[in-house]
Amino acid sequence: MVRIPDMDDFFSRRCVWVNGPIIVGAGPSGLAVGACLKEQGVPFEILERSDCIASLWQKRTYDRLKLHLPKQFCQLPKMPFPAHYPEYPTRNQFIEYLENYAKNFDIKPRFNQTVQSARYDETSGLWRVRTVGSGCDAGNRNAEIEYIGRWLVVATGENAEQVMPDLDGLGEFCGPVIHVGEYKSGERYRGKKVIVVGCGNSGMEVCLDLCDNDAFPSMVVRDSVHVLPREVLGKSTFGLAVFFMKWLPLWMVDKIMLILAWLVLGNLEKLGIKRPSMGPLELKNVSGRTPVLDYGALSKIRSGDIKVVPGVKRFWSKKVELVDGRFVDIDAVILATGYRSNVPQWLQETDFFTKDGFPKGGFPNNNWKGKSGLYAVGFTRRGLSGASSDAVKVSQDIAKGWKEETKQTRIGACHRRCFSQF
Ligand SMILES: Cc1cc2nc3c(=O)[nH]c(=O)nc-3n(C[C@H](O)[C@H](O)[C@H](O)COP(=O)(O)OP(=O)(O)OC[C@H]3O[C@@H](n4cnc5c(N)ncnc54)[C@H](O)[C@@H]3O)c2cc1C
Ligand SMILES: NC(=O)C1=CN([C@@H]2O[C@H](COP(=O)(O)OP(=O)(O)OC[C@H]3O[C@@H](n4cnc5c(N)ncnc54)[C@H](OP(=O)(O)O)[C@@H]3O)[C@@H](O)[C@H]2O)C=CC1
Ligand SMILES: O=C(O)C(=O)Cc1c[nH]c2ccccc12
């Protein structure tokens, strides 16, 4: 028998028509669009590769994590955090909030559906989104489904994949190597010398956690980093920045932030931490690099419990060679080297998204809507508040289009019924 690959494909893949938007990702962004669409009466499907909502928060964050911005900057549209939650909710509280959010708006994503490709079919004017079944469900694993619909919402996030840099000699290193996304707590590192590569919010807090578990962390600061106090005189630094931004230009707010940081934290150069020449908020806007909001790591650096080391030259079986020529003995490596978007891996489109998987246009007006029913939520480099703002705009726009189309379909159906009577 001659097998025609295309025909095989045709018969083995199930097709599902979605009467409304297809949303990829059931993190805070996907849930927020879902909730706003529910309120407008627009049906949708959410496709999620994992077996739960908010998989980043449930599966790839460490135990001691808390939101580092006050709760009013992290809540999703249409449902505030419970009043009894603290100013900085814990990871578990945030997950509980998201679970209740999904329940409250009756959002039921299709789990274990990894989107492998999505393309716009010019002829039909429809998006064709292909998934493959993942997870432990033997019946579903590897099963392919094609979802077809008029709108596509990309909500896979800025942190979809872990960045694993290709570090010289790392393969020869004898001890455990993990990305911070797999780190839960410092318990298994008790008494061990650990090198933490990266000094963002993750790297800093993991070093602190290692200290609290009697491990000996060295943190790699290969370049420069902005560290700000999380609070100034009991007020959130981020909250102060948002407040000042209402009246002052960004560069001036940045200057204020740096003066406050200097007053509270002192000069960090002595600790081996250089500041970038661009201000913290401008740098966040331009490059996405988030300033570190200090939560105790700096005092451990001052006390010498966390050692700051320069870039890594190469790894050896039991030690690391630094760019300044020093060798440091180590038992374990934690890569706190950040995350990246995975959109270019699956979305066959280059007009709206860059090759780094971010929308080309800038926040707040040009980052959420592409052509032909394509939308993005959660790529603003402004955390959860940016995702919420996108979700409101995207759902309103889709609802307008959906209502228009269903009205036309109803008129069409009515015409057909009327004519069929003759
Ligand atoms: C450790 C950490 C702490 C943070 N803390 C804060 C904070 O305190 N405040 C703040 O404002 N922001 C914070 N952020 C920023 C963070 O981006 C948001 O909190 C939030 O998770 C973003 O939501 P999202 O839905 O856009 O992305 P995600 O939460 O990453 O959700 C995306 C979902 O898409 C799914 N997905 C990805 N690819 C596919 C695919 N191909 N097919 C199907 N599904 C797919 C993923 O499994 C995931 O469930 C933090 C980020 C990290 C990493
Ligand atoms: N709620 C909270 O408390 C927390 C929030 N977060 C958020 O999660 C997001 C991700 O944070 P995080 O995981 O820290 O990632 P980041 O992208 O913020 O930081 C990555 C770090 O790794 C460094 N790095 C990357 N590659 C290398 C390399 N090859 N050699 C040496 N260093 C390297 C970067 O240095 P360089 O800058 O030089 O490129 C940077 O210091 C951020 O938005 C952050 O704010 C994270 C943890 C806690
Ligand atoms: O924690 C994050 O990743 C965020 O994106 C939150 C955030 C948005 N804008 C900021 C500016 C300073 C510090 C954190 C953030």
XYZ file of C-alpha atoms in Angstrom, residues 204 219 221 223-227 267-275 298 301 308:
20
model
C 19.823 37.065 44.643
C 27.047 34.710 43.015
C 27.857 39.186 38.563
C 28.345 42.843 34.295
C 26.249 45.479 36.044
C 22.906 45.351 37.859
C 20.473 47.769 39.475
C 19.594 46.902 43.048
C 27.499 52.546 47.600
C 27.404 49.038 46.148
C 30.615 49.240 44.100
C 32.585 48.232 47.182
C 30.567 44.994 47.178
C 31.452 44.233 43.546
C 28.096 45.448 42.207
C 28.288 48.093 39.481
C 25.205 49.992 38.306
C 22.631 42.658 50.162
C 26.816 40.137 50.683
C 30.248 38.145 44.677
